[in-house]
Short mmCIF file of C-alpha atoms in Angstrom, two decimals:
data_model
loop_
_atom_site.label_atom_id
_atom_site.label_comp_id
_atom_site.label_asym_id
_atom_site.label_seq_id
_atom_site.Cartn_x
_atom_site.Cartn_y
_atom_site.Cartn_z
CA MET A 2 18.51 12.58 12.65
CA ILE A 3 19.87 15.22 15.04
CA SER A 4 17.09 14.60 17.68
CA ASP A 5 18.30 12.34 20.19
CA ILE A 6 15.56 9.96 19.25
CA PRO A 7 16.35 6.79 17.76
CA PHE A 8 15.69 6.47 14.45
CA ASP A 9 16.78 3.99 11.94
CA GLY A 10 17.16 6.11 9.10
CA PRO A 11 18.19 7.97 7.20
CA ILE A 12 15.67 7.86 3.83
CA ALA A 13 15.47 9.75 0.58
CA GLY A 14 13.94 10.71 -2.84
CA VAL A 15 14.65 11.00 -6.11
CA LEU A 16 12.90 11.78 -9.50
CA ILE A 17 14.08 9.44 -12.48
CA GLY A 18 13.09 10.47 -15.96
CA ARG A 19 14.79 9.07 -19.28
CA VAL A 20 15.68 11.00 -22.58
CA ASP A 21 16.93 10.01 -25.50
CA GLY A 22 17.50 6.37 -23.82
CA GLU A 23 19.12 7.62 -21.04
CA TYR A 24 18.14 8.03 -17.38
CA VAL A 25 18.41 11.59 -15.78
CA VAL A 26 18.09 12.06 -12.23
CA ASP A 27 16.03 14.69 -11.23
CA PRO A 28 14.63 16.18 -14.67
CA GLY A 29 14.42 19.87 -15.35
CA VAL A 30 11.04 20.88 -16.85
CA ALA A 31 11.78 20.75 -20.57
CA GLU A 32 13.59 17.30 -19.46
CA ARG A 33 10.80 15.78 -18.20
CA GLU A 34 8.71 17.01 -21.39
CA LYS A 35 10.68 14.95 -23.72
CA SER A 36 10.76 11.78 -21.12
CA ASP A 37 8.92 8.24 -21.33
CA LEU A 38 9.51 7.95 -17.89
CA ASP A 39 8.43 9.75 -14.76
CA LEU A 40 9.34 7.59 -11.72
CA LEU A 41 9.58 8.80 -8.37
CA VAL A 42 11.75 6.90 -5.93
CA ALA A 43 12.04 6.71 -2.24
CA GLY A 44 14.81 4.64 -0.40
CA SER A 45 17.14 3.88 2.82
CA ARG A 46 20.74 2.39 2.81
CA ASN A 47 19.57 -1.53 1.95
CA ALA A 48 15.83 -1.09 0.14
CA ILE A 49 13.06 1.03 -1.79
CA THR A 50 10.72 2.28 0.52
CA MET A 51 8.30 3.80 -1.99
CA ILE A 52 7.88 3.98 -5.58
CA GLU A 53 5.64 6.29 -7.69
CA GLY A 54 5.40 6.46 -10.98
CA GLY A 55 4.17 6.44 -14.70
CA ALA A 56 6.08 5.39 -18.10
CA GLN A 57 5.11 4.54 -21.95
CA GLU A 58 5.55 0.83 -22.88
CA TYR A 59 8.36 -0.54 -20.73
CA THR A 60 9.87 -4.25 -19.99
CA ASN A 61 10.57 -5.45 -17.08
CA ASP A 62 14.05 -5.06 -17.29
CA GLU A 63 13.75 -1.44 -18.03
CA MET A 64 11.85 -0.85 -15.19
CA LEU A 65 14.34 -2.94 -12.77
CA ALA A 66 17.09 -0.77 -14.49
CA ALA A 67 15.40 2.14 -13.41
CA LEU A 68 14.73 1.34 -9.90
CA GLU A 69 18.58 0.54 -9.33
CA PHE A 70 19.64 3.57 -10.85
CA ALA A 71 17.75 5.15 -8.66
CA HIS A 72 18.49 3.45 -5.58
CA LYS A 73 22.11 4.58 -6.68
CA GLN A 74 21.27 8.10 -6.77
CA ILE A 75 19.90 8.11 -3.50
CA GLN A 76 22.84 6.32 -1.97
CA ASP A 77 24.14 10.51 -2.55
CA LYS A 78 21.68 12.14 -0.70
CA LEU A 79 21.74 9.50 2.41
CA ASP A 80 25.60 10.84 2.49
CA MET A 81 24.45 14.10 2.49
CA GLN A 82 22.07 13.96 5.54
CA ALA A 83 24.88 11.79 7.37
CA GLU A 84 27.30 14.21 6.98
CA LEU A 85 24.90 17.00 8.11
CA ALA A 86 23.79 14.86 11.31
CA ASN A 87 27.62 13.91 12.09
CA GLU A 88 28.45 17.78 12.35
CA ALA A 89 25.83 17.64 15.17
CA ALA A 90 27.08 14.82 17.22
CA VAL A 91 23.90 14.44 19.11
CA VAL A 92 24.00 11.39 21.62
CA LYS A 93 21.39 9.38 20.57
CA ARG A 94 19.00 8.62 24.05
CA GLU A 95 18.39 4.96 25.48
CA VAL A 96 15.17 3.50 25.14
CA ALA A 97 14.36 0.32 26.73
CA LEU A 98 12.56 -2.04 24.09
CA ARG A 99 9.18 -3.90 25.56
CA LEU A 100 8.75 -7.15 24.01
CA PRO A 101 6.02 -9.28 24.69
CA ASP A 102 5.38 -12.28 26.76
CA LYS A 103 7.44 -14.52 24.66
CA GLU A 104 5.45 -18.05 26.49
CA VAL A 105 1.73 -16.41 26.16
CA MET A 106 3.00 -15.59 22.48
CA ALA A 107 3.97 -19.37 21.90
CA GLU A 108 0.46 -20.49 23.44
CA VAL A 109 -1.37 -18.26 21.21
CA ARG A 110 0.37 -19.93 18.29
CA THR A 111 -0.13 -23.16 18.94
CA PHE A 112 -3.61 -22.33 19.67
CA ALA A 113 -4.73 -20.18 16.07
CA LEU A 114 -1.99 -21.29 13.73
CA GLU A 115 -3.70 -24.52 12.19
CA LYS A 116 -7.15 -22.99 13.08
CA LEU A 117 -6.01 -19.31 10.78
CA ARG A 118 -4.93 -22.06 8.32
CA ALA A 119 -7.86 -23.54 7.27
CA ALA A 120 -10.01 -20.03 7.39
CA ASN A 121 -7.58 -18.67 4.86
CA LYS A 122 -8.24 -21.39 2.45
CA SER A 123 -11.87 -20.77 2.39
CA PRO A 124 -12.65 -19.62 -1.32
CA ASP A 125 -15.53 -16.99 -0.44
CA LYS A 126 -13.93 -14.06 0.79
CA MET A 127 -16.91 -12.60 3.26
CA GLU A 128 -16.95 -15.85 4.80
CA ARG A 129 -13.01 -15.87 5.04
CA GLY A 130 -13.47 -12.73 6.32
CA ASN A 131 -15.53 -13.95 9.14
CA GLN A 132 -13.81 -17.22 10.34
CA ILE A 133 -11.03 -15.28 10.45
CA LYS A 134 -12.63 -12.99 13.15
CA ALA A 135 -14.13 -16.00 14.92
CA VAL A 136 -10.63 -17.44 15.31
CA ASN A 137 -9.22 -14.05 16.45
CA ASP A 138 -11.91 -13.58 19.26
CA GLU A 139 -12.31 -16.94 20.15
CA THR A 140 -8.25 -16.84 20.64
CA ILE A 141 -8.56 -13.99 22.42
CA GLU A 142 -11.21 -14.99 24.81
CA HIS A 143 -9.47 -17.79 25.41
CA PHE A 144 -6.19 -15.90 26.78
CA LYS A 145 -8.60 -13.09 28.67
CA THR A 146 -9.77 -15.97 30.85
CA LYS A 147 -6.61 -17.92 30.97
CA HIS A 148 -4.84 -14.72 32.59
CA ALA A 149 -7.35 -12.96 33.89
CA GLU A 150 -6.04 -12.09 37.04
CA ARG A 151 -2.44 -10.33 35.11
CA GLU A 152 -2.62 -6.75 35.87
CA ASP A 153 -0.93 -6.07 32.48
CA LEU A 154 -4.13 -7.83 30.79
CA ASP A 155 -4.69 -4.81 28.54
CA GLN A 156 -1.70 -4.79 27.00
CA LEU A 157 -1.72 -8.41 27.10
CA VAL A 158 -5.08 -8.67 24.73
CA ARG A 159 -3.10 -5.63 22.44
CA ASP A 160 0.02 -8.02 22.34
CA ILE A 161 -2.12 -10.84 21.18
CA LYS A 162 -4.29 -8.77 18.71
CA SER A 163 -0.93 -7.73 16.92
CA TYR A 164 0.78 -11.18 17.15
CA LEU A 165 -2.71 -12.45 15.49
CA HIS A 166 -2.06 -10.03 12.35
CA GLU A 167 1.16 -11.30 12.06
CA LEU A 168 0.25 -14.85 11.97
CA GLU A 169 -2.43 -14.34 9.42
CA TYR A 170 0.50 -12.66 7.69
CA GLU A 171 2.65 -15.54 8.07
CA VAL A 172 -0.10 -17.99 6.87
CA VAL A 173 -0.81 -16.46 3.53
CA ARG A 174 2.78 -16.06 2.75
CA ALA A 175 3.12 -19.67 3.09
CA LEU A 176 0.15 -20.91 1.26
CA ILE A 177 1.95 -18.55 -1.81
CA PHE A 178 5.51 -20.15 -1.42
CA GLU A 179 4.79 -23.66 -0.04
CA GLU A 180 1.11 -24.15 -1.87
CA ASN A 181 1.39 -22.16 -4.99
CA LYS A 182 -1.99 -20.78 -3.30
CA ARG A 183 -3.76 -17.81 -2.67
CA ALA A 184 -5.98 -17.28 0.34
CA ASP A 185 -8.98 -18.03 -1.67
CA GLY A 186 -7.18 -21.49 -3.53
CA ARG A 187 -6.14 -19.95 -6.85
CA ALA A 188 -3.07 -19.92 -8.17
CA PRO A 189 -0.78 -16.93 -8.34
CA ALA A 190 -1.52 -16.47 -12.12
CA GLU A 191 -5.44 -17.84 -12.34
CA ILE A 192 -7.39 -14.79 -12.22
CA ARG A 193 -11.39 -14.48 -11.43
CA ASP A 194 -14.27 -13.99 -13.39
CA ILE A 195 -14.22 -10.85 -14.78
CA SER A 196 -17.31 -9.41 -16.85
CA CYS A 197 -18.61 -5.65 -17.90
CA GLU A 198 -21.57 -3.93 -18.35
CA ILE A 199 -22.49 -0.70 -19.58
CA ASP A 200 -25.31 1.85 -19.95
CA VAL A 201 -26.74 1.04 -16.59
CA LEU A 202 -26.98 4.77 -15.38
CA PRO A 203 -29.43 6.09 -18.74
CA GLY A 204 -29.39 9.63 -17.10
CA ALA A 205 -25.13 9.80 -17.27
CA HIS A 206 -23.21 10.35 -20.33
CA GLY A 207 -21.48 7.10 -19.75
CA SER A 208 -21.40 4.47 -17.26
CA ALA A 209 -20.35 1.19 -16.89
CA VAL A 210 -20.13 -2.06 -14.13
CA PHE A 211 -16.81 -3.58 -13.73
CA THR A 212 -17.02 -7.09 -12.04
CA ARG A 213 -14.60 -8.92 -11.08
CA GLY A 214 -15.02 -12.48 -8.56
CA GLN A 215 -16.90 -10.58 -5.43
CA THR A 216 -15.51 -7.54 -6.32
CA GLN A 217 -17.46 -4.84 -8.70
CA SER A 218 -16.52 -1.21 -9.42
CA LEU A 219 -18.86 1.65 -11.08
CA GLY A 220 -17.52 3.81 -13.65
CA VAL A 221 -19.75 7.09 -14.69
CA VAL A 222 -18.68 9.98 -16.98
CA THR A 223 -19.32 13.14 -17.99
CA LEU A 224 -18.56 14.94 -20.77
CA GLY A 225 -17.94 18.77 -20.69
CA THR A 226 -16.45 21.50 -23.04
CA LYS A 227 -12.81 22.87 -22.49
CA MET A 228 -14.49 25.66 -20.27
CA ASP A 229 -14.66 22.90 -17.71
CA ASN A 230 -11.23 22.04 -17.83
CA GLN A 231 -9.53 21.70 -14.79
CA ARG A 232 -7.14 24.63 -13.19
CA TYR A 233 -4.49 24.20 -11.13
CA GLU A 234 -1.28 25.47 -9.21
CA THR A 235 1.58 23.83 -8.77
CA LEU A 236 5.26 25.21 -8.55
CA ALA A 237 6.03 25.64 -12.03
CA GLY A 238 3.02 27.95 -12.31
CA GLN A 239 -0.84 27.50 -13.37
CA SER A 240 -2.02 24.03 -15.98
CA THR A 241 -5.36 23.05 -16.85
CA ARG A 242 -6.25 19.41 -16.69
CA ASN A 243 -9.06 18.23 -19.46
CA PHE A 244 -9.29 14.36 -17.37
CA MET A 245 -10.62 14.55 -13.56
CA LEU A 246 -10.81 11.18 -12.73
CA HIS A 247 -12.99 11.35 -8.75
CA TYR A 248 -12.23 7.96 -6.91
CA ASN A 249 -14.64 6.92 -4.62
CA PHE A 250 -14.97 4.13 -1.67
CA PRO A 251 -18.33 4.10 0.45
CA PRO A 252 -17.35 3.20 4.25
CA PHE A 253 -20.07 0.06 3.69
CA SER A 254 -17.39 -0.95 0.20
CA VAL A 255 -14.71 -1.86 2.38
CA GLY A 256 -16.25 -3.08 5.35
CA GLU A 257 -16.35 0.23 7.46
CA VAL A 258 -19.15 2.20 9.28
CA LYS A 259 -18.66 5.81 9.35
CA ARG A 260 -19.27 9.13 8.03
CA MET A 261 -19.25 10.34 4.39
CA MET A 262 -16.37 12.19 4.22
CA GLY A 263 -13.81 13.93 1.10
CA PRO A 264 -11.73 11.70 -0.42
CA GLY A 265 -8.78 9.89 1.47
CA ARG A 266 -5.22 9.33 1.31
CA ARG A 267 -6.41 5.49 -0.24
CA GLU A 268 -8.73 6.65 -2.47
CA ILE A 269 -6.44 9.38 -3.75
CA GLY A 270 -3.49 7.12 -4.30
CA HIS A 271 -6.21 4.75 -6.15
CA GLY A 272 -7.32 7.57 -8.75
CA ASN A 273 -4.01 9.09 -8.88
CA LEU A 274 -3.22 5.15 -10.07
CA ALA A 275 -6.16 4.95 -12.50
CA PHE A 276 -5.31 8.63 -14.25
CA ARG A 277 -1.84 7.52 -14.74
CA ALA A 278 -2.94 3.96 -16.35
CA LEU A 279 -5.66 5.95 -18.69
CA LYS A 280 -2.82 8.25 -19.39
#
């Protein structure tokens, strides 16, 4: 905010707890121990941009009230940032906005929209992905050939790829709001077939395979003693945890080809979500 780079901000975050039925902003250590809510919310003037948290049993209305309370508290922190920025009185630089070719994007829409709509109705996940990829590849190749003499062809191709992604987003939203269907033809409240199988790895302390539709997850449990507790440090000091959850997506499980590495942001986030659910 105090540089000359254009910035559509600010944003701020608050930690919300609830003690004795009253919402508390940025609760201290003692209050957090008594709180039945641990909710971190970030937002801008007009919207909430991020939510991370956990709670005991909460109704939808209670959680919405907590979010509304958090967004009101965020406004004070935004005001503080704005005051500091005003003191700096920095003049923002002018940036020329480069927009994609409207005529070509209109042609792309005409060429690909109905094909993407049909592809997104395939009930099989793999087949749906293959059909969408085929439509995208066909569209890009068609317009690369049609505009082969353009000097900015590489940029045009990037714009087309980006616009195809926007079209797919539009198609999926239209299916939900206009036809009350998801991409595979299911109604919004309709779930896929679910099954569970236990003791699939006889050498482990515990194991299970959870299957929902075409998605599978393997869970493995190892038991230990108190000496095996995880030790970790926070700003509040050192502590221990008697439950550790490692969530891992091998690249092949999410349709990627890359080297095996440590857990990434997505895996850590999903692991935290599962940890909170079990906690």
